[in-house]
XYZ file of C-alpha atoms in Angstrom:
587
model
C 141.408 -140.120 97.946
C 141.442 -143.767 96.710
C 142.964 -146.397 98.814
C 145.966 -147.313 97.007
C 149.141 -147.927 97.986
C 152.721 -147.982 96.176
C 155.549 -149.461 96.343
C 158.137 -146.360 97.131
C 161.080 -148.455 97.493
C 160.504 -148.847 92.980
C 160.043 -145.023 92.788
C 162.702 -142.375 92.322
C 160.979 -140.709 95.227
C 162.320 -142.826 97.407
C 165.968 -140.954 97.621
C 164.277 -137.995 98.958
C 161.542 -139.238 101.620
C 162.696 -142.514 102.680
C 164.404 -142.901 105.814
C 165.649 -141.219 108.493
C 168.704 -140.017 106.854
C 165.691 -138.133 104.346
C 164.533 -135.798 107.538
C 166.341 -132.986 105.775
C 164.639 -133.412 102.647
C 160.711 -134.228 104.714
C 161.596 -131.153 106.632
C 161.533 -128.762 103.275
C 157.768 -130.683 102.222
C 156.531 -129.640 105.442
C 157.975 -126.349 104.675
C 155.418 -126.073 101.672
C 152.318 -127.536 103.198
C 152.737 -131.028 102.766
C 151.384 -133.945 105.663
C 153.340 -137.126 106.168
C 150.373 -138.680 104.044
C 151.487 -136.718 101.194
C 155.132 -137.281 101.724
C 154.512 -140.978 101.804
C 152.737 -141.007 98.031
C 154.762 -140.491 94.556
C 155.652 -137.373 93.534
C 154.520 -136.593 90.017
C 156.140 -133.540 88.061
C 153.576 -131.447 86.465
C 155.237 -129.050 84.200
C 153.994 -126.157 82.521
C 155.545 -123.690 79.840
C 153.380 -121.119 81.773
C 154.023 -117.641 80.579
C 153.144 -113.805 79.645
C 154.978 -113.832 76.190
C 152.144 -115.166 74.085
C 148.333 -116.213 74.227
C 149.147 -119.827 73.678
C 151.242 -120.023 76.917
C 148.707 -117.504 79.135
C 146.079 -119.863 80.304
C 148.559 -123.286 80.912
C 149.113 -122.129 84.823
C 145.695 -121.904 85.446
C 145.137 -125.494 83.603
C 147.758 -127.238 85.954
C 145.433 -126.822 88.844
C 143.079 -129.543 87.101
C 145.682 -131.635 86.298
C 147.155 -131.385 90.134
C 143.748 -132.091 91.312
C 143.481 -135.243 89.229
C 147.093 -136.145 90.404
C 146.058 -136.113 94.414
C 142.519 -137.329 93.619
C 144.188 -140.569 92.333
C 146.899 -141.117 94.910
C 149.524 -139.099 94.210
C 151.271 -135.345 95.322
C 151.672 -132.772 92.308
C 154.589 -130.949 92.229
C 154.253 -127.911 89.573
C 157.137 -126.013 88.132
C 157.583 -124.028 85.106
C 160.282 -124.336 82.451
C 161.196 -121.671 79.241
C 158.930 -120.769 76.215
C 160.348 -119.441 72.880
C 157.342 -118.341 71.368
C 157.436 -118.514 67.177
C 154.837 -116.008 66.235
C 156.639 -113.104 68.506
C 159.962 -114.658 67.702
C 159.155 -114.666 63.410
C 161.028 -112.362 60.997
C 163.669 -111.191 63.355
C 167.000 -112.332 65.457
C 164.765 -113.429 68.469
C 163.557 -116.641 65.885
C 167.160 -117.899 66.165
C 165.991 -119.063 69.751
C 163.058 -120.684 68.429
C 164.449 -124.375 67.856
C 167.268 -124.118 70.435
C 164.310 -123.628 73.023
C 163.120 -127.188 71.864
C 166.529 -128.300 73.252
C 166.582 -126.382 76.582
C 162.966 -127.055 77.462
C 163.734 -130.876 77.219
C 167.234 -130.606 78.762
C 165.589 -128.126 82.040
C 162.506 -130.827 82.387
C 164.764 -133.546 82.527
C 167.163 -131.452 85.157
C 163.802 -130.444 87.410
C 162.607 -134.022 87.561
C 166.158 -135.778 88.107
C 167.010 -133.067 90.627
C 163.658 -133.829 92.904
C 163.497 -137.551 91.921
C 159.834 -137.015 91.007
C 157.848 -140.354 89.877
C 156.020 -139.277 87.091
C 155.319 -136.347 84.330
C 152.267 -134.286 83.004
C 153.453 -132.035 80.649
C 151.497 -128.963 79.591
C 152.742 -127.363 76.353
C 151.067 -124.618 74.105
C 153.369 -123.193 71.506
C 155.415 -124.690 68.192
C 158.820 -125.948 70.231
C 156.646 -126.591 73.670
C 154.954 -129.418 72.380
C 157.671 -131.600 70.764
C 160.661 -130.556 73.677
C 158.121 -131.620 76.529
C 157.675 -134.941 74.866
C 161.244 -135.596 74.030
C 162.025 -134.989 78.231
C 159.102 -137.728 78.476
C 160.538 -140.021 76.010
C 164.407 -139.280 77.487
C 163.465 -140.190 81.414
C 161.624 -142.810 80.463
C 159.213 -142.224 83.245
C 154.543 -142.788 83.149
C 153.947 -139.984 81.339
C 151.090 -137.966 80.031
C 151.008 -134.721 77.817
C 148.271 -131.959 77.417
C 147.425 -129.090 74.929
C 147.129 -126.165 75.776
C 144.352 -125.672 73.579
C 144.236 -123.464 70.576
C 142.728 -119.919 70.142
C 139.242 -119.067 68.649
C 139.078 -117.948 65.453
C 138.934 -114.155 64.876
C 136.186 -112.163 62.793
C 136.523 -108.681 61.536
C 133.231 -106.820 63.197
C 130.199 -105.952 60.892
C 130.924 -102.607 58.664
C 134.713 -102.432 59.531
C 136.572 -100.668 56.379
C 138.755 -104.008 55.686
C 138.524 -106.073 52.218
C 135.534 -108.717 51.920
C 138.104 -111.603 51.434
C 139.353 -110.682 55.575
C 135.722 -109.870 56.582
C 134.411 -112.592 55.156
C 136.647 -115.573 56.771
C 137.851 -117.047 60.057
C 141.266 -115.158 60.516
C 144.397 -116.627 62.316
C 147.476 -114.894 62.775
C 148.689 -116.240 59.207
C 146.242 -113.085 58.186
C 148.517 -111.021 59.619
C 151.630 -111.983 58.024
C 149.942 -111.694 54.811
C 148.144 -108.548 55.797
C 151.530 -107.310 56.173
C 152.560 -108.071 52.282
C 148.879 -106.941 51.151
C 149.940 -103.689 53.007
C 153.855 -103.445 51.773
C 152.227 -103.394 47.831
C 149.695 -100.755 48.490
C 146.364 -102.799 48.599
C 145.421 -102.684 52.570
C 144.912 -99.484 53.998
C 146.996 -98.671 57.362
C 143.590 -98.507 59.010
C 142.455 -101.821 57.990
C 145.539 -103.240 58.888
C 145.508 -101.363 62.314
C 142.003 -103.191 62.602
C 142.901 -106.479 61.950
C 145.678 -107.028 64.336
C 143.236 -105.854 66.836
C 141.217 -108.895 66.104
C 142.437 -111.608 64.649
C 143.578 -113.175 68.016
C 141.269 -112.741 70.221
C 141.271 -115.536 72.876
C 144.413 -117.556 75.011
C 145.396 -120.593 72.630
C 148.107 -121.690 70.151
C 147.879 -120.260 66.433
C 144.642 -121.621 65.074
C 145.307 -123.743 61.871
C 147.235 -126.657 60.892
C 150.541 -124.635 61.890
C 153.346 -126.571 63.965
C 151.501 -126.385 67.955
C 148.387 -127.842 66.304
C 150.000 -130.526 64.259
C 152.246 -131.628 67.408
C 149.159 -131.606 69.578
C 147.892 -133.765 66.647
C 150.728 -136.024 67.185
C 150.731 -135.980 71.145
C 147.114 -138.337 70.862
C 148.156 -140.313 67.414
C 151.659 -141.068 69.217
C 149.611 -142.327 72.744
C 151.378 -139.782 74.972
C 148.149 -138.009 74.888
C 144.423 -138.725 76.274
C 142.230 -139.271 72.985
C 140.605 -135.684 72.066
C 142.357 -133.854 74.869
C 143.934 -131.545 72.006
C 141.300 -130.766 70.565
C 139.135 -128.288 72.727
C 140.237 -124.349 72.589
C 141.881 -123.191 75.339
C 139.348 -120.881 76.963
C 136.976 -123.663 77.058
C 136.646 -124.711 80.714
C 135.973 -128.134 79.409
C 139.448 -128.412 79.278
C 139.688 -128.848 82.812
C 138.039 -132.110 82.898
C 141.203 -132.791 80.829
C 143.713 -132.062 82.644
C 141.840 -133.634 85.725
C 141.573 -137.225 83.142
C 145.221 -136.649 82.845
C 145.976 -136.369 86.552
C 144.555 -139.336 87.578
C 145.572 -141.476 84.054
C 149.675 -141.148 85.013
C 148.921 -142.251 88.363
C 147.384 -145.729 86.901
C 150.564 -145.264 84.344
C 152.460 -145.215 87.866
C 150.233 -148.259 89.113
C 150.511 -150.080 85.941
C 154.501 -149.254 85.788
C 153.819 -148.357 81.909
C 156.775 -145.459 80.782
C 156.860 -143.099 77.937
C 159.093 -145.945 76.012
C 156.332 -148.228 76.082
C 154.057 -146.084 74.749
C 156.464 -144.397 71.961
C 157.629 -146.967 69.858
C 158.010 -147.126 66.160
C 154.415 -148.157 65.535
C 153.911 -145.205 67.459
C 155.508 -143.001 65.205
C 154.429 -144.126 62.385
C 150.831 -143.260 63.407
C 152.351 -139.884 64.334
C 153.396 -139.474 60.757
C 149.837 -140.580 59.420
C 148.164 -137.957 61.278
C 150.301 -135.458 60.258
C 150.031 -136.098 56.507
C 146.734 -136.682 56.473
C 145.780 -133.597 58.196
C 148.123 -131.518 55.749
C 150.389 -130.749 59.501
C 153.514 -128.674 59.615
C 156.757 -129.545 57.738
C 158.267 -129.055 60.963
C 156.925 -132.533 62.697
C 159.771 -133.665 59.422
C 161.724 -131.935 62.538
C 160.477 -133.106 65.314
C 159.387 -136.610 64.842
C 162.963 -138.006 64.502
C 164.100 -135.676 67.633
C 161.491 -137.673 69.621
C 162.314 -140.966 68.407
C 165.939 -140.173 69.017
C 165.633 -139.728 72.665
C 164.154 -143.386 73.011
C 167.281 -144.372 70.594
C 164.805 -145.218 67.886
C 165.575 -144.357 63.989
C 163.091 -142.431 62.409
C 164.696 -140.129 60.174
C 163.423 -137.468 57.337
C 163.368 -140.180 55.049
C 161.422 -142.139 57.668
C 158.833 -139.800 57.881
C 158.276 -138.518 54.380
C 157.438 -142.200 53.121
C 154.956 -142.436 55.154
C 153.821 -139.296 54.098
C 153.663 -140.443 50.241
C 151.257 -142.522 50.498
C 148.803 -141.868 52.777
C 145.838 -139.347 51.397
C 144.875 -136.097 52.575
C 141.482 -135.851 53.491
C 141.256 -132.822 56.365
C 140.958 -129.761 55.435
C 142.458 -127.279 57.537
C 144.530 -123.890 57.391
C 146.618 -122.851 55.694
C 146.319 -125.243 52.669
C 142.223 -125.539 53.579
C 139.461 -123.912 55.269
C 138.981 -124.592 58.489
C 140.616 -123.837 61.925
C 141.611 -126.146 65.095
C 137.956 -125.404 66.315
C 136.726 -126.749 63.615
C 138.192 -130.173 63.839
C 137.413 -130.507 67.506
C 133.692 -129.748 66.425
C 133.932 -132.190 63.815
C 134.891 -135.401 66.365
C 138.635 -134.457 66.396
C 141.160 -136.543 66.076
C 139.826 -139.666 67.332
C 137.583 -139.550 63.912
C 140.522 -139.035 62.007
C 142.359 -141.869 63.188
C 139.262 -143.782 63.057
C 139.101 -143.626 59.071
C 142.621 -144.243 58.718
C 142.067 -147.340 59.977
C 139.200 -147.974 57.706
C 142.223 -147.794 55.068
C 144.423 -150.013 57.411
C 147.022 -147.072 58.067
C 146.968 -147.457 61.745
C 148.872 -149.818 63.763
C 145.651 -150.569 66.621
C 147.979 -152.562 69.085
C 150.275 -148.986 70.347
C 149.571 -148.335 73.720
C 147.903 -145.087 74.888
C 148.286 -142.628 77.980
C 145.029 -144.201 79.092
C 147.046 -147.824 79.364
C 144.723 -148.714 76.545
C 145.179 -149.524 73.054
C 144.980 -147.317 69.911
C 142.314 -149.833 68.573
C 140.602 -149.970 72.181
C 140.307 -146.219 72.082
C 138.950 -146.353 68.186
C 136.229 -148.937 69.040
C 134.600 -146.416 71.809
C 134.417 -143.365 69.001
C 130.947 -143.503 67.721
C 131.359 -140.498 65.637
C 132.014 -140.847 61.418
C 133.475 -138.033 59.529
C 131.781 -135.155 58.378
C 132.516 -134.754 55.058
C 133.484 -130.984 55.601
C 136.122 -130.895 57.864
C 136.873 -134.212 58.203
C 136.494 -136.059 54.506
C 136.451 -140.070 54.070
C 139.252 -141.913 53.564
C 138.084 -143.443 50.337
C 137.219 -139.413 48.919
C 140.020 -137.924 50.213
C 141.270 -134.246 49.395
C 144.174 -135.706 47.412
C 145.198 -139.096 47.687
C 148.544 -138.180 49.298
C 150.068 -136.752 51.757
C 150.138 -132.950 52.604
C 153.123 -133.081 53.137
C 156.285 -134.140 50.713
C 160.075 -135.078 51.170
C 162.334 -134.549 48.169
C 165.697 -135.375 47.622
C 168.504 -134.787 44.983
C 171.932 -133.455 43.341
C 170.655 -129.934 45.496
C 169.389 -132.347 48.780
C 171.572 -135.369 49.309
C 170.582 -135.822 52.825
C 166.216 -134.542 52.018
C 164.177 -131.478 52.291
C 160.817 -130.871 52.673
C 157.945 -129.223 51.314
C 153.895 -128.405 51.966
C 151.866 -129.634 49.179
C 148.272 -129.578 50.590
C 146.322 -127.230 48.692
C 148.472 -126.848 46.049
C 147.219 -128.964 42.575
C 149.552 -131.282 40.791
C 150.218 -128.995 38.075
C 151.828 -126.648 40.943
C 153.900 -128.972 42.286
C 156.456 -129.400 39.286
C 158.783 -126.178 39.514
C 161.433 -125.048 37.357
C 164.010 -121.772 37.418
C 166.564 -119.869 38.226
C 167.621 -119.201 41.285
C 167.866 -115.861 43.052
C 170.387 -116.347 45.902
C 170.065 -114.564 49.309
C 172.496 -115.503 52.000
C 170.502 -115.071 55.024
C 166.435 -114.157 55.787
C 166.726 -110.029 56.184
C 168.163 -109.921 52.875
C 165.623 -112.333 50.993
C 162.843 -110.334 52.807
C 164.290 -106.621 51.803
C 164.949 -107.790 48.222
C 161.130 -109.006 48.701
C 159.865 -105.886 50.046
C 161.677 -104.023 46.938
C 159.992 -106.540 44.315
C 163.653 -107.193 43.212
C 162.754 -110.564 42.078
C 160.812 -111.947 39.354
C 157.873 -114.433 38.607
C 158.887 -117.957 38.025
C 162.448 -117.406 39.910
C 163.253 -120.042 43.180
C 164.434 -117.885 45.450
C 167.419 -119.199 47.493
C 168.088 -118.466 51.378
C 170.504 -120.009 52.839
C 173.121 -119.828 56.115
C 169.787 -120.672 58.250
C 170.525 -124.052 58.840
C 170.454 -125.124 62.576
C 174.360 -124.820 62.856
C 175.048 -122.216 59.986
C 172.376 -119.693 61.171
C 172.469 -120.483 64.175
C 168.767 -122.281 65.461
C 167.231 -122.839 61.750
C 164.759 -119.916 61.357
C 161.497 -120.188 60.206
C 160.484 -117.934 57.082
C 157.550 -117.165 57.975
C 157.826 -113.120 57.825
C 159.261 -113.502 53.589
C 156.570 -116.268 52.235
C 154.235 -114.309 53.986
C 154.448 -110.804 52.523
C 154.822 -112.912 49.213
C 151.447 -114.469 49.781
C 150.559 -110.903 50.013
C 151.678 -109.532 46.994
C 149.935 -112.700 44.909
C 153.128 -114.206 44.234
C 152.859 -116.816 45.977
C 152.709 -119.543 43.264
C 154.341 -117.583 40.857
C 157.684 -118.576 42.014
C 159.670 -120.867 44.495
C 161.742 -120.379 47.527
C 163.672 -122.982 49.207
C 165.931 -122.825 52.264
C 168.399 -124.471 54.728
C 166.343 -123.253 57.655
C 162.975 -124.038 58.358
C 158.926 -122.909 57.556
C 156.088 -122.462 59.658
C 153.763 -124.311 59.790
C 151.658 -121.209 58.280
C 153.660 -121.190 55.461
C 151.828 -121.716 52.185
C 153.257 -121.663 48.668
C 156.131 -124.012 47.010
C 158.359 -123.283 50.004
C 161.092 -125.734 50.025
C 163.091 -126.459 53.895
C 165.227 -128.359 55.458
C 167.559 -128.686 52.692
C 170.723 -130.663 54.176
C 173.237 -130.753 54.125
C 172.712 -127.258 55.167
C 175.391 -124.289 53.845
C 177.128 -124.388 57.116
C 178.500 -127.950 56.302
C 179.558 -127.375 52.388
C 176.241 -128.958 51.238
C 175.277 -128.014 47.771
C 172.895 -125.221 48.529
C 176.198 -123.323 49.422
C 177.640 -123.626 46.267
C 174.811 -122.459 44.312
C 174.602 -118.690 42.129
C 172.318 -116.897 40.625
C 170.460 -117.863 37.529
C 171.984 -121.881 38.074
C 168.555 -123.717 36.899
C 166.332 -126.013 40.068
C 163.822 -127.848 39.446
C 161.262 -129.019 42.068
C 159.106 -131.935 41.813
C 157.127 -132.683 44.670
C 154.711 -135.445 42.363
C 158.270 -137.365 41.957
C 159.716 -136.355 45.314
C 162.407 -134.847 43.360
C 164.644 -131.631 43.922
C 167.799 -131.129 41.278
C 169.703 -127.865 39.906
C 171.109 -128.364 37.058
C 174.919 -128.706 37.279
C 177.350 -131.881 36.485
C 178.729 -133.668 39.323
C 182.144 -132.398 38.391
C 181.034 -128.872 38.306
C 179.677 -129.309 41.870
C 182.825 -130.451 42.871
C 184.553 -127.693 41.585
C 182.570 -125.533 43.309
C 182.734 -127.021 46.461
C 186.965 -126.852 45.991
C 186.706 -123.440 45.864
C 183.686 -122.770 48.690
C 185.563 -120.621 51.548
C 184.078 -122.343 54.279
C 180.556 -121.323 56.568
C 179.576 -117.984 56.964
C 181.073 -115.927 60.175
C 178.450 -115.935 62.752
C 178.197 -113.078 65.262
C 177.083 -115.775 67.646
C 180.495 -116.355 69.478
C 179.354 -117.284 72.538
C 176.361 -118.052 74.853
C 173.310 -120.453 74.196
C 173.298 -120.057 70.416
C 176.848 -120.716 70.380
C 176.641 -124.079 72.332
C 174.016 -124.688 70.177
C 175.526 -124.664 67.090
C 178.420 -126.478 68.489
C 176.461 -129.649 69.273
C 173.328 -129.762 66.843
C 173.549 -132.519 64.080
C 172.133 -132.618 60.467
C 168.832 -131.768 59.700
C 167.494 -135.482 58.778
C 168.300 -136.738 61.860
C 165.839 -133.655 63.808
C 168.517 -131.437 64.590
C 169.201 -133.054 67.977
C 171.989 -131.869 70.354
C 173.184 -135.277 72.590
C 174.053 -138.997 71.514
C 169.854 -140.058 72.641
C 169.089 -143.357 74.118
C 171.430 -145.331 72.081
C 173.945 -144.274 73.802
C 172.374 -144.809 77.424
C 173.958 -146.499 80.444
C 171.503 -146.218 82.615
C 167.799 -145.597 82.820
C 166.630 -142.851 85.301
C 163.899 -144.643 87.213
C 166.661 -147.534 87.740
C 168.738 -145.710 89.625
């Protein structure tokens, strides 16, 4: 144990082990195994979205014992607890993904609750799955407390075994669970055999971890080191490496200096900060979603950093990794290459990186950058100055149909496939888009409409994962378009359109849209229009009968839908720090 010493009369800690009138409180520590040593140093919250619904949540328990040893090996006393999971991949193509984004919400709001409640010092997060990642930084960011997130790691790759009766383009690739979706269309159209399908769901996930490719866990784990909340490279390792412990021990003992050095998650995520988070994510063709989850975070330090925000960033900075589901290669395969410490590195070859944001490690971004010794591969990881396309992945669009944005996936896709026009095909909710897709009741070169799956209108803004999917599958995926008030995953491939605000729910124009109106999409121009005269839109919207009934009349989903705000803003569900009075560790 190092011989520091801290001032608790600065710590929240203080109101429940100071002073004789804290006996009580001492009394329950003792109760649990703590000494009077441990009483006497700050208590540091290490929370984990620990457990048994999916593999990327399985192994997080078992990393918070390294990160608790790195905690008391540094001066401090780790205090674990658990908060919810709603897990996307289980959650996908049914009512359970209505959960999905409202978990973002509840996992920040019961963090914040567990550390106010026990007045703990400090946080290390440990997230593993799509909403994990981004609600465990917002309860950082919200508190306002030294702070330090880890990955959970993602899962290995999985490989169809020699001779297996499945098609050469399975056998002969790395396969993440965005297989299986599309396995699922290849098998709805008659051209995988039950028993190859039966096989590759027996394989394609084979290890603990978060979904393997540049899907929404990966791209926020991305974003936890490019924002600073992260140690460099600590997302990068899979999670059944048992390197990853030395991470979570690194972490430990870095928020205790974060303690020391009284540097909080505010200081750290700033709008420089953000902006790097945006670069990462375009350049590494991430998940529409971090269009989502980027302005959530800066919200809670009262920062604006809207859609808008983020998709200009992502205009004009160059795609040069190439991952899944756009690419080749898997999460693995970026940590091999140097991870994202060599991605950051070239984008500051290009001068896309603001060096001077502070990290977890109470470093500097450009500190950090000058100790990677490692250049880009050229496989994985491409040059800044050959990139795989010299913008983004990853495209905002606006228009008559978007007023308030949308967003859309471009990386993979050439420029000739990212200028869309026809008519639209309208579904008014997920099951029925899917059925009619199931059916084939839809024809090349239509843009397929869902809507009502906006965060208030659906309620929780589904991800389509399940419908683009099983189109993918029946090699109509860039034959037509689909576009959506609800959300993607970050699997999705295709010209799949989301976000679209305002959504149905609130009278924007993708409620007032029919079958065969004419949309055009143009993600080179950032563009997204149908085809109708302001009057007749207004027309339309005179006669609109208001938002869909919900079934949702009560419960979580219900309070959900009565608080979220628009889309653009990252669907948030309180007024954020702009409208603080206080500041936690003040009081």
């Amino acid at each position: 144990m190092p011989n520091r010493s801290f001032d608790k009369s600065r710590l929240p800690s203080r109101h429940v082990t100071e002073g004789p009138s804290r006996a009580p409180h001492r009394s329950y520590y003792y109760a649990m195994g703590l000494n009077a040593d441990d009483i006497a140093r700050p208590f540091v919250g290490v929370a984990t979205c620990w457990n048994e619904a999916a593999p990327c949540n399985i192994a997080l328990s078992r990393q918070a014992q390294s990160v608790k040893m790195g905690v008391k090996s540094a001066g401090g006393t780790p205090r674990e607890f658990t908060t919810i999971t709603v897990t996307d991949g289980i959650a996908m193509g049914h009512e359970g993904m209505r959960s999905s984004l409202a978990s973002r919400e509840a996992i920040a709001d019961t963090v914040e609750l567990t550390m106010r409640g026990h007045s703990y010092d400090a946080i290390v997060g440990l997230a593993g799955c799509d909403k994990s990642l981004p609600g465990m930084m917002m309860a950082m960011v919200r508190l306002n407390v030294p702070s330090v997130f880890i990955y959970g790691g993602s899962i290995l790759p999985g490989k169809v075994p020699a001779g297996a009766n499945v098609p050469e383009d399975f056998a002969s690739r790395d396969l993440t669970v965005q297989d299986m979706f599309e396995a699922v269309g290849r098998h709805q159209n008659g051209t995988l055999s039950d028993e190859a399908l039966a096989i590759l769901e027996r394989v394609a996930c084979p290890s603990a971890g978060a979904c393997g490719g540049q899907f929404t866990a990966n791209t926020m784990a991305c974003v936890s080191e490019a924002i600073g909340l992260a140690l460099f490279n600590s997302s990068g390792a899979p999670a059944p490496y048992e390197s990853r412990d030395q991470y979570g021990t690194a972490s430990g003992e870095a928020v205790m200096d974060l303690i020391e050095k009284n540097i909080r998650a505010r200081d750290v995520v700033t709008l420089k900060a953000l902006e790097n988070a945006a670069r990462v994510v375009a350049c590494t063709g991430g998940s529409t979603n971090a269009g989502l989850h980027l302005p959530a975070i800066a919200h809670e330090a009262g920062i604006d950093f809207f859609l808008d925000d983020v998709c200009e960033i992502f205009r004009d900075t160059p795609y040069f990794v190439d991952l899944k589901p756009g690419g080749q290669y898997v999460a693995k395969d970026l940590y091999d290459a140097g991870g994202i410490p060599v991605v950051m590195k070239e984008l500051r070859k290009a001068g896309l990186i603001h060096e001077e944001c502070i990290t977890a490690s109470g470093r500097s971004i450009g500190e950090e950058l000058d100790l990677i010794d490692r250049e880009a591969d050229g496989k994985v990881i491409f040059p800044i100055d050959a990139p795989i396309t010299k913008t983004g992945g990853v495209v905002g669009l606006k228009g008559n149909l978007a007023p308030q944005g949308a967003i859309v996936k471009v990386a993979g896709m050439s420029e000739a496939e990212q200028v869309f026009t026809g008519p639209a095909l309208v579904f008014e909710c997920e099951e029925d888009a899917f059925e009619a897709v199931k059916a084939r009741s839809y024809s090349e070169g239509d843009v397929i409409v869902i809507r009502n799956e906006g965060p208030a209108g659906g309620p929780g803004m589904r991800e389509m994962l399940s419908t683009t999917a099983a189109l993918s599958g029946q090699g109509m995926g860039k034959k037509l378009a689909l576009i959506t008030d609800g959300r993607f995953s970050g699997a999705t491939r295709g010209f799949c359109v989301g976000h679209v605000g305002p959504e149905a729910a609130q009278g924007g124009p993708i409620a007032l849209l029919k079958d065969g109106d004419m949309i055009t999409i143009d993600a080179i121009k950032g563009e997204i229009s149908v085809d109708l005269s302001d009057d007749e839109l207004a027309q339309r919207k005179a006669a609109w009968s208001g938002p869909r009934e919900t079934i949702y009349a009560s419960g979580a989903l219900w309070k959900f839908a009565q608080l979220v705000g628009e889309t653009y803003k990252g669907a948030v569900t309180h007024p954020g720090g702009k409208a603080e009075r206080h500041e936690y560790m003040d009081l």
